[in-house]
PDB file of C-alpha atoms in Angstrom:
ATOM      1  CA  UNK A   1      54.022  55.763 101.922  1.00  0.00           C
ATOM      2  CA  UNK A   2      51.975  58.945 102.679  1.00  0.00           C
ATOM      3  CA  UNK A   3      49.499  60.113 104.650  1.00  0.00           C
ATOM      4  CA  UNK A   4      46.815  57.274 103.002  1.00  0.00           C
ATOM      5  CA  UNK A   5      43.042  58.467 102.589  1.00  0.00           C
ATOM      6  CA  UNK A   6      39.983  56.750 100.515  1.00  0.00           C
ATOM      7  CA  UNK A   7      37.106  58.375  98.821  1.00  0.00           C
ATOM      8  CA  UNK A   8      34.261  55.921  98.418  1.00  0.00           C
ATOM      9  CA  UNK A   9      31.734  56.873  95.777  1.00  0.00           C
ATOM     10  CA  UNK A  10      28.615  54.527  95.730  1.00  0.00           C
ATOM     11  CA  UNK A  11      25.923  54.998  92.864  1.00  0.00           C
ATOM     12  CA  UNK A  12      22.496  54.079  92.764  1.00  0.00           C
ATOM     13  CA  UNK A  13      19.229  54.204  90.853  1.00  0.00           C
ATOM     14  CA  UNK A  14      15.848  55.160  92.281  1.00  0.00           C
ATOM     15  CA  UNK A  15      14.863  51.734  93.095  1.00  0.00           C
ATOM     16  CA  UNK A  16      18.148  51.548  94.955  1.00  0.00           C
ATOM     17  CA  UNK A  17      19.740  49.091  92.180  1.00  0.00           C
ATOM     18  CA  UNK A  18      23.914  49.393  92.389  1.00  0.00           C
ATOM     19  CA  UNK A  19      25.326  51.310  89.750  1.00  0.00           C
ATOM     20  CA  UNK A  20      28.518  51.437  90.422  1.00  0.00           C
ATOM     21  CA  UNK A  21      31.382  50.748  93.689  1.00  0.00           C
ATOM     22  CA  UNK A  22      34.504  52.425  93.328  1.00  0.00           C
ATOM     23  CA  UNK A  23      37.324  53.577  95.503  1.00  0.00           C
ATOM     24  CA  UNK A  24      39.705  55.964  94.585  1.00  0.00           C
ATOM     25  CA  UNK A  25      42.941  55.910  96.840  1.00  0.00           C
ATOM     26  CA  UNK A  26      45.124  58.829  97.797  1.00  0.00           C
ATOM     27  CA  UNK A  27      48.707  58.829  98.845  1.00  0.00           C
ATOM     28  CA  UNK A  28      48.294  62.453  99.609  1.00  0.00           C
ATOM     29  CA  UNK A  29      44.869  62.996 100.274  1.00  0.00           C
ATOM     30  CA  UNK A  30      44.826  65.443 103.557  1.00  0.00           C
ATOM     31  CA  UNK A  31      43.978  68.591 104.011  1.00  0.00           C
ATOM     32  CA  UNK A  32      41.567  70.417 101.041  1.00  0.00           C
ATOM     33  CA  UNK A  33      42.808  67.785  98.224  1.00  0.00           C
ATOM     34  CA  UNK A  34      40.488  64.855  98.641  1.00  0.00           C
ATOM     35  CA  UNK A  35      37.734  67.616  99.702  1.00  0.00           C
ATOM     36  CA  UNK A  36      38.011  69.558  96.738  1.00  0.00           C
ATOM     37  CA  UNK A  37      38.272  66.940  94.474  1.00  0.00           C
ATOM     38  CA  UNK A  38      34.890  65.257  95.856  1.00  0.00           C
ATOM     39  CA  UNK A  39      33.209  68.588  95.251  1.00  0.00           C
ATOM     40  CA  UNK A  40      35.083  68.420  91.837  1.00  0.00           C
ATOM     41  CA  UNK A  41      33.577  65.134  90.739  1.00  0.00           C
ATOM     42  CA  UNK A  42      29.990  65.674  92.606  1.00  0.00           C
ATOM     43  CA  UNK A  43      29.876  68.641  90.369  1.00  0.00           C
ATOM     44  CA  UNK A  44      30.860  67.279  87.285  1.00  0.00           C
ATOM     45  CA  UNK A  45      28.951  64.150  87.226  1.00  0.00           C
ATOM     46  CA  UNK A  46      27.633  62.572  83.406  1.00  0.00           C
ATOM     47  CA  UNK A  47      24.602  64.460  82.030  1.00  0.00           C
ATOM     48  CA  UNK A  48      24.519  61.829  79.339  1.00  0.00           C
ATOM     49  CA  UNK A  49      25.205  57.505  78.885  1.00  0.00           C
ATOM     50  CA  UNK A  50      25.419  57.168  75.485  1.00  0.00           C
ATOM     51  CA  UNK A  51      24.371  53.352  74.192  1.00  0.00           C
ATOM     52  CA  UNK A  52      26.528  51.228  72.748  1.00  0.00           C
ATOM     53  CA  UNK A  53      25.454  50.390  68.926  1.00  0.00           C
ATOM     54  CA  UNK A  54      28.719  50.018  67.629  1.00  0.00           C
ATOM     55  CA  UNK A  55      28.943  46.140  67.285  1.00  0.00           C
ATOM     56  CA  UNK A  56      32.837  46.587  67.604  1.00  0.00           C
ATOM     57  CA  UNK A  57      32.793  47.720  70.758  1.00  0.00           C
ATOM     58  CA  UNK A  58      30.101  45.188  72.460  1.00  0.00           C
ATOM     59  CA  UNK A  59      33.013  42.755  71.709  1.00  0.00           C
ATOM     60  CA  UNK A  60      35.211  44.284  72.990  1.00  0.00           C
ATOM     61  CA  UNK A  61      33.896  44.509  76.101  1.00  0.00           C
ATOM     62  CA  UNK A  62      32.106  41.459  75.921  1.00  0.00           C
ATOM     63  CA  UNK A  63      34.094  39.428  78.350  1.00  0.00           C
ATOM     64  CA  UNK A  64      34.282  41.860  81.149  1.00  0.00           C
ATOM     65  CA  UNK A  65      30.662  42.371  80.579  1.00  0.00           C
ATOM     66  CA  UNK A  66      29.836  39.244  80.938  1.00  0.00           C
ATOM     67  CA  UNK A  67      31.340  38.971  84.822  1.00  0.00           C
ATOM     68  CA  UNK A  68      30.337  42.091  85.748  1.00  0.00           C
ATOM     69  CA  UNK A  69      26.911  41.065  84.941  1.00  0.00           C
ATOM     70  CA  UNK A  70      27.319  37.204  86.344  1.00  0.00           C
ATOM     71  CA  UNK A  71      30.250  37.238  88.917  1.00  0.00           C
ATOM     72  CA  UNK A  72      30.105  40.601  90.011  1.00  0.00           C
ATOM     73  CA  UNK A  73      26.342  41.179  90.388  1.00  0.00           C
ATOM     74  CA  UNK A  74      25.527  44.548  88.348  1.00  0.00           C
ATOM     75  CA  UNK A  75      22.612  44.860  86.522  1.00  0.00           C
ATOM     76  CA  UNK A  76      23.761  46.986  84.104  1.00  0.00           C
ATOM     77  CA  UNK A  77      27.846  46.604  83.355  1.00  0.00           C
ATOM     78  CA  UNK A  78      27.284  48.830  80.332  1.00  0.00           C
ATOM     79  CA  UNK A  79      26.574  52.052  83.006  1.00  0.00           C
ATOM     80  CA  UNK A  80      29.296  50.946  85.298  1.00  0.00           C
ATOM     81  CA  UNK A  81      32.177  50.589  82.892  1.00  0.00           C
ATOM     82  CA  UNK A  82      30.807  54.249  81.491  1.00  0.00           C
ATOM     83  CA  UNK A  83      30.113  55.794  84.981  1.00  0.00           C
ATOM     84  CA  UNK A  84      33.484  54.883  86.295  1.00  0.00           C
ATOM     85  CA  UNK A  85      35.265  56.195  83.095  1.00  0.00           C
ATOM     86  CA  UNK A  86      33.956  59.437  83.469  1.00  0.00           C
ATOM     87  CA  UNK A  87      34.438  60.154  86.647  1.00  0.00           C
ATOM     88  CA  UNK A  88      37.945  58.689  86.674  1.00  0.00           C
ATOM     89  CA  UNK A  89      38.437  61.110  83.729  1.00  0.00           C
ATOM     90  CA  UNK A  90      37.763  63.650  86.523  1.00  0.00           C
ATOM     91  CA  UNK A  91      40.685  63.005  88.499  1.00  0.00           C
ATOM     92  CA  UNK A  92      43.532  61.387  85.747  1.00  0.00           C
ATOM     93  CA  UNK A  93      45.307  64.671  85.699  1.00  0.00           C
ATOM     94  CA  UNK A  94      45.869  64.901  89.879  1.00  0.00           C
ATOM     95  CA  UNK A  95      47.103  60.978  89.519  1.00  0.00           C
ATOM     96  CA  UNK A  96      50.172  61.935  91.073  1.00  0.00           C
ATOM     97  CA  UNK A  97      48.369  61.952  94.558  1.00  0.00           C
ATOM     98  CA  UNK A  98      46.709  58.566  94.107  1.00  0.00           C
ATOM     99  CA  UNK A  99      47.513  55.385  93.175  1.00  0.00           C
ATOM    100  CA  UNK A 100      46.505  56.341  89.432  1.00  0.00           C
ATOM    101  CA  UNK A 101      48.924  54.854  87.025  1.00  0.00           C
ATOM    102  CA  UNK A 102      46.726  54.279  84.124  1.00  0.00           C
ATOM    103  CA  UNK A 103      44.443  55.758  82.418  1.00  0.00           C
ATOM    104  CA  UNK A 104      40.691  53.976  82.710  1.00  0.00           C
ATOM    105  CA  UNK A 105      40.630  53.143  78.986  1.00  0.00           C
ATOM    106  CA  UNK A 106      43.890  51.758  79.426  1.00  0.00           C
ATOM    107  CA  UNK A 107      42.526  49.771  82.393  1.00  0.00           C
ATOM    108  CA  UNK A 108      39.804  48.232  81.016  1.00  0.00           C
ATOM    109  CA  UNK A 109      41.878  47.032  78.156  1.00  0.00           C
ATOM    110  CA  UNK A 110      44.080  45.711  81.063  1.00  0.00           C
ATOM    111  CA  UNK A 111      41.241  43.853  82.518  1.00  0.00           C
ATOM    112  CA  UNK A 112      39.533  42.133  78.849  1.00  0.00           C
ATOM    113  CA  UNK A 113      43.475  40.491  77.972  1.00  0.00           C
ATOM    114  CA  UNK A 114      42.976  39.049  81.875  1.00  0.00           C
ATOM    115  CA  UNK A 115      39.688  37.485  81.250  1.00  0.00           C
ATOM    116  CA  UNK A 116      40.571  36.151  77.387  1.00  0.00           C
ATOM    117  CA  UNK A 117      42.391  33.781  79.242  1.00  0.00           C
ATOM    118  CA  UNK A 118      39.226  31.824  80.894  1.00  0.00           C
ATOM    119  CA  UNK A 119      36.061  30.288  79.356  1.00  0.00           C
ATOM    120  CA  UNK A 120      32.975  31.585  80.357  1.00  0.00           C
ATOM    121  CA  UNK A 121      32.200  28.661  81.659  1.00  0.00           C
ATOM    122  CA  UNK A 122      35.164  29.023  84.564  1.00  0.00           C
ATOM    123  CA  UNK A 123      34.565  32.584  85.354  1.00  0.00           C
ATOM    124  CA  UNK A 124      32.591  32.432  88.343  1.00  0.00           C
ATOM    125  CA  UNK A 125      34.643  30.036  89.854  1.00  0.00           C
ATOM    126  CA  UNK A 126      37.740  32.252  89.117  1.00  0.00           C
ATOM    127  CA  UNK A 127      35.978  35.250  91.583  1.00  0.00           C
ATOM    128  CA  UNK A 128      35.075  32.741  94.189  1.00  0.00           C
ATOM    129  CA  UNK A 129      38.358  30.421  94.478  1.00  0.00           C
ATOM    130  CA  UNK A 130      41.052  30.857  96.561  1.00  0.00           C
ATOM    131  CA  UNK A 131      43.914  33.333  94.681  1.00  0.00           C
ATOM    132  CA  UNK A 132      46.713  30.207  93.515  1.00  0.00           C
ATOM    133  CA  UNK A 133      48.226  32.723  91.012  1.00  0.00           C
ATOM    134  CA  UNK A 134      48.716  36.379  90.063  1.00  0.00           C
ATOM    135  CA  UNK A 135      45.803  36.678  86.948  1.00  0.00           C
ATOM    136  CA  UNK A 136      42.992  35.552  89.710  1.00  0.00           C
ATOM    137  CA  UNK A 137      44.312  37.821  92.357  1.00  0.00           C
ATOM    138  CA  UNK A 138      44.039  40.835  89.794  1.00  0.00           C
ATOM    139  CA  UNK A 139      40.579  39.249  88.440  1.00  0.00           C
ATOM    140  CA  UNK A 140      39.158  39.897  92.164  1.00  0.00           C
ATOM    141  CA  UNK A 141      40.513  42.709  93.225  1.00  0.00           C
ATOM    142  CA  UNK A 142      40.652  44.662  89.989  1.00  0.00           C
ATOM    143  CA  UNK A 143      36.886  43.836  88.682  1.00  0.00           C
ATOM    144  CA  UNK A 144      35.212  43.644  92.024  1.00  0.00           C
ATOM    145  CA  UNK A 145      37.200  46.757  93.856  1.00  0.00           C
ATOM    146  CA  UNK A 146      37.273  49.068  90.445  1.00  0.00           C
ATOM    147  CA  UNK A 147      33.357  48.055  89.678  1.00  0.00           C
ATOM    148  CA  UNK A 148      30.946  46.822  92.902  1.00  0.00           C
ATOM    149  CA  UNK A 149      33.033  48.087  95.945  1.00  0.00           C
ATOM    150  CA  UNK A 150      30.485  47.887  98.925  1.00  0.00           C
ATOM    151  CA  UNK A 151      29.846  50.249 101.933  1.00  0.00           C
ATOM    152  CA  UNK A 152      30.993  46.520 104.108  1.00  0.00           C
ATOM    153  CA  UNK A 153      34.596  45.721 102.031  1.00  0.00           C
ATOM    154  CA  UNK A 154      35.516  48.918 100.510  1.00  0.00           C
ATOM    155  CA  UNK A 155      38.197  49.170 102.986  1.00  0.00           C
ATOM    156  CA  UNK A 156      39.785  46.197 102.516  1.00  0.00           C
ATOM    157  CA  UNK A 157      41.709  48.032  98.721  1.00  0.00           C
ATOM    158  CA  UNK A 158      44.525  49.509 100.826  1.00  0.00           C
ATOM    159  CA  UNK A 159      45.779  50.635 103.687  1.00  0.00           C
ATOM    160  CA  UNK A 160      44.820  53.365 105.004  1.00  0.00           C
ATOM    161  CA  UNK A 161      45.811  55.898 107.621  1.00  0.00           C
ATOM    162  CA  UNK A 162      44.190  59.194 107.689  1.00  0.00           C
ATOM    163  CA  UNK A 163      40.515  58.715 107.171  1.00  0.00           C
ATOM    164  CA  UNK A 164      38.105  57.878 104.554  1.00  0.00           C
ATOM    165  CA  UNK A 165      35.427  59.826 102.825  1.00  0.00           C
ATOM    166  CA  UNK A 166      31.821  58.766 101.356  1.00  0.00           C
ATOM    167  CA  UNK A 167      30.139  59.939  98.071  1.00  0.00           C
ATOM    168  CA  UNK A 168      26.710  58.616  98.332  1.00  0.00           C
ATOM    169  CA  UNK A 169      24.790  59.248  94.950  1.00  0.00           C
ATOM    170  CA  UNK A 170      21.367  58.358  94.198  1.00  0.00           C
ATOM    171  CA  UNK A 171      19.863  59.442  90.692  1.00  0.00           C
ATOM    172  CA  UNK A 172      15.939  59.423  90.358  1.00  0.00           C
ATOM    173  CA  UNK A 173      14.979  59.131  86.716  1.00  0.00           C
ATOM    174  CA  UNK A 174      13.995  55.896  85.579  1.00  0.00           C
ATOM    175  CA  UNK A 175      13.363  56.469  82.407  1.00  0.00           C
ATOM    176  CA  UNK A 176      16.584  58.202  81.010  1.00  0.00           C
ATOM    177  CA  UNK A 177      18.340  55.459  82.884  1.00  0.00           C
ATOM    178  CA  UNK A 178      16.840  52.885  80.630  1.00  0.00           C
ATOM    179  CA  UNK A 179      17.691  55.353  77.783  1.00  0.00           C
ATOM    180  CA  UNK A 180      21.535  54.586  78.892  1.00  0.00           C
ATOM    181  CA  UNK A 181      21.027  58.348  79.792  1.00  0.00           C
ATOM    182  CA  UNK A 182      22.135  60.096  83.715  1.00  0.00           C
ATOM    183  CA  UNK A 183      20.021  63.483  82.538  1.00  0.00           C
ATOM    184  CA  UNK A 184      20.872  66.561  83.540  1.00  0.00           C
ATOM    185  CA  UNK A 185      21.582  67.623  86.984  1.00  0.00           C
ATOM    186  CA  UNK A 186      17.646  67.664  87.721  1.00  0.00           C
ATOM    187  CA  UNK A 187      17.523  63.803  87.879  1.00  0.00           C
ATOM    188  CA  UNK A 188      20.425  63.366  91.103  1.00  0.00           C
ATOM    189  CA  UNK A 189      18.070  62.931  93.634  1.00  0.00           C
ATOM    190  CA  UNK A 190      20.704  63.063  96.123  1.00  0.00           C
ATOM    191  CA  UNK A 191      24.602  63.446  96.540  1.00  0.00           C
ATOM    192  CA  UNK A 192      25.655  63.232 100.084  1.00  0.00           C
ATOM    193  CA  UNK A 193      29.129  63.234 101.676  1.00  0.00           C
ATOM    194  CA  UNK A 194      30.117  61.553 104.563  1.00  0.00           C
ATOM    195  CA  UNK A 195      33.472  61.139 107.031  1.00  0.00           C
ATOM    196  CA  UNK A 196      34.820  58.135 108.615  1.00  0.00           C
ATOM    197  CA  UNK A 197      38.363  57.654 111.193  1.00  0.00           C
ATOM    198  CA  UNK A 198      40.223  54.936 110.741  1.00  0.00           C
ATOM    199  CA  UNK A 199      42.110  52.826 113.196  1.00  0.00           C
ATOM    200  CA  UNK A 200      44.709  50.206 111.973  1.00  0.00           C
ATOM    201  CA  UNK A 201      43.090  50.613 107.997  1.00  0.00           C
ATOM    202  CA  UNK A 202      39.475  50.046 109.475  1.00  0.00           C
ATOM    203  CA  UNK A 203      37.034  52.579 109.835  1.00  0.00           C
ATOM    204  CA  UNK A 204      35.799  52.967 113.599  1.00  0.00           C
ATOM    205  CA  UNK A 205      34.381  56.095 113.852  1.00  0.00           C
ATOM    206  CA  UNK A 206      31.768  58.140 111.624  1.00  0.00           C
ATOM    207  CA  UNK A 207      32.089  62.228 112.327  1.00  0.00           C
ATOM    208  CA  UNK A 208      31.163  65.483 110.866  1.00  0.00           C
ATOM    209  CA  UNK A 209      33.169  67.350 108.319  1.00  0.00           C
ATOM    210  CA  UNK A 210      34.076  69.865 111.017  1.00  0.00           C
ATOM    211  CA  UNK A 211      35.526  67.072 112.932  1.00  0.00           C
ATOM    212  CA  UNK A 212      37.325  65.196 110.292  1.00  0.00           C
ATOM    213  CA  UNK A 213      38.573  69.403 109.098  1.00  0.00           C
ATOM    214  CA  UNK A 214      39.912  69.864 112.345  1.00  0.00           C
ATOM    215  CA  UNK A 215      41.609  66.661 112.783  1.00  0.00           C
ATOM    216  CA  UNK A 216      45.474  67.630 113.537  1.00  0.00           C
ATOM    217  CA  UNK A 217      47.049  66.281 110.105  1.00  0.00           C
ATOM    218  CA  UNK A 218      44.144  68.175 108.227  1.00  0.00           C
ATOM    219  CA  UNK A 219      43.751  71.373 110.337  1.00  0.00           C
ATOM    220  CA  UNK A 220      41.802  73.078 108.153  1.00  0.00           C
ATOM    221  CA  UNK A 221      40.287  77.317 109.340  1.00  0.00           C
ATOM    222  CA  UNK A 222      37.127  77.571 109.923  1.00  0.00           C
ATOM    223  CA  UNK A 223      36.845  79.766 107.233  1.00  0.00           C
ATOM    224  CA  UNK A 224      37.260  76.682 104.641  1.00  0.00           C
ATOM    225  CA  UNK A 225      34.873  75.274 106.213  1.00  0.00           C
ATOM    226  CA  UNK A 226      32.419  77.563 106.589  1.00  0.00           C
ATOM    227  CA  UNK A 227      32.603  78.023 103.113  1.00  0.00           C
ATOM    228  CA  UNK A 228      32.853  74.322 101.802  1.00  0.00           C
ATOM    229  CA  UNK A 229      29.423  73.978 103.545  1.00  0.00           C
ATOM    230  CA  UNK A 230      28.159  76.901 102.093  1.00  0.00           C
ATOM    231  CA  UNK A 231      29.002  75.912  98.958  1.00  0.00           C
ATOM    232  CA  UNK A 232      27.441  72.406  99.489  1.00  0.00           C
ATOM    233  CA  UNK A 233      24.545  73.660 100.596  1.00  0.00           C
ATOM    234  CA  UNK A 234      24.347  75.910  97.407  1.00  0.00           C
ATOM    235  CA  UNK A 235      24.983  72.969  94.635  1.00  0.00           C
ATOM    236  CA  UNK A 236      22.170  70.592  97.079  1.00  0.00           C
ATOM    237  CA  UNK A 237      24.834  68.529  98.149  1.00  0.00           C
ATOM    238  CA  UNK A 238      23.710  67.462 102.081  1.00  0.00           C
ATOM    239  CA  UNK A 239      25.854  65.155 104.716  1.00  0.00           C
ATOM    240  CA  UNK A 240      25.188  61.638 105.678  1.00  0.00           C
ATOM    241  CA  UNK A 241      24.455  61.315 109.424  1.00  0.00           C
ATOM    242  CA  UNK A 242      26.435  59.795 111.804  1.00  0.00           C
ATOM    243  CA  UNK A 243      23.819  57.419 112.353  1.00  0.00           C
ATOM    244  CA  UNK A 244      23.180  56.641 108.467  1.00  0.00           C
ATOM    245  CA  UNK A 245      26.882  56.039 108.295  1.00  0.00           C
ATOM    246  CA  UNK A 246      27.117  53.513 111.375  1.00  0.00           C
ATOM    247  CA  UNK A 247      24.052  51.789 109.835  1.00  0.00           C
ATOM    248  CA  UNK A 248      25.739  51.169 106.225  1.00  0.00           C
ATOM    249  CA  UNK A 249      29.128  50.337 107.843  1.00  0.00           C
ATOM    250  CA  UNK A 250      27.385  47.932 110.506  1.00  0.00           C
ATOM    251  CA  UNK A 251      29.417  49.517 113.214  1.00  0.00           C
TER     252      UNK A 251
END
């Protein structure tokens, strides 16, 4: 139900390592609300990653840990688990217009009782198997969607209708990333947006903001945006180009 939009959000270090993936899906995402909460989130990014001394707590997480690092492929699942927390914290209170039923703390616990379940020994097989029952289908769409979503299969989380939008972010401090640390504001080397139609769930067609502003179930004035890009342009936030966006999606 709704008029269905995505907002993509891919992280990376300097050296172009994955941070994190993640997709966050909107029921009701037209018009200014999955705008505005982009700018909301782009703005509000982590300053600071703490580490994780407390001994407690690497157990806890120990088993999801342990595929994000060897099933899923991140280099550091510490950073993504943290990452993704904070920015879902960002947009918990609008869950009513996404398919937010949980809190992310709540969904990570979620995801560690899944995986106490399966040796280590089985867990790469479990992400690579064909789904035979419910726990694998949430293991590899849960951990891999939630965590390492991809510019090639983000799509493929849920249906979608009305567009989808791209958060490209690229920090460019090394050496407060291996402090578990994002910095301040001064170390994003880049946060670009971009704007994809859709046609049947599958994005087709890369286009400007103005175009995906004016399309008829959006039909947003000028004067928005006018002043989104102003805005934008104030906060260092640029556009991916058509171009860029054909190359990542392999259009």
């Amino acid at each position: 139900m709704g008029e269905r939009t995505q907002l993509f959000i891919n992280v990376t270090d300097e050296n172009n390592e994955k941070l994190l993936g993640t997709v966050i899906h909107y029921q009701w995402g037209i018009k200014t609300k999955m705008l505005l909460d982009a700018l909301h989130i782009a703005t509000n990014l982590p300053m600071w990653l703490y580490d994780v001394t407390n001994e407690q707590e690497k157990e806890k997480y120990r088993d999801l840990d342990y595929v994000l690092t060897n099933c899923v492929g991140l280099h550091n699942p510490k950073k993504a688990r943290l990452l993704r927390s904070e920015i879902f914290k960002l947009v918990d209170d609008n869950h009513e217009a996404m398919n937010i039923s949980e809190t992310n703390d709540t969904f990570v616990d979620y995801l560690n009782k899944l995986l106490i379940n399966y040796p280590e020994n089985q867990r790469q097989k479990l992400l690579l198997e064909p789904r035979i029952g419910n726990d694998i289908e949430c293991l590899e769409y849960e951990i891999l969607d939630a965590y390492n979503a991809t510019y090639k299969d983000f799509k493929d989380q849920c249906d979608n209708n009305d567009g989808f939008m791209i958060m490209d972010v690229k920090y460019n401090n090394q050496s407060d990333l291996d402090k578990d640390s994002f910095g301040s504001q001064n170390n994003l080397e880049k946060i670009r947006f971009g704007f994809i139609l859709s046609d049947d769930g599958n994005p087709t067609k890369p286009v400007t903001l103005e175009e995906y502003a004016k399309l008829p179930i959006n039909n947003l004035s000028d004067k928005f945006i006018n002043s989104y890009k102003g805005l934008l342009q104030s906060l260092d936030i640029g556009f991916l180009s058509i171009d860029e966006v054909k190359s990542k999606l392999e259009l």
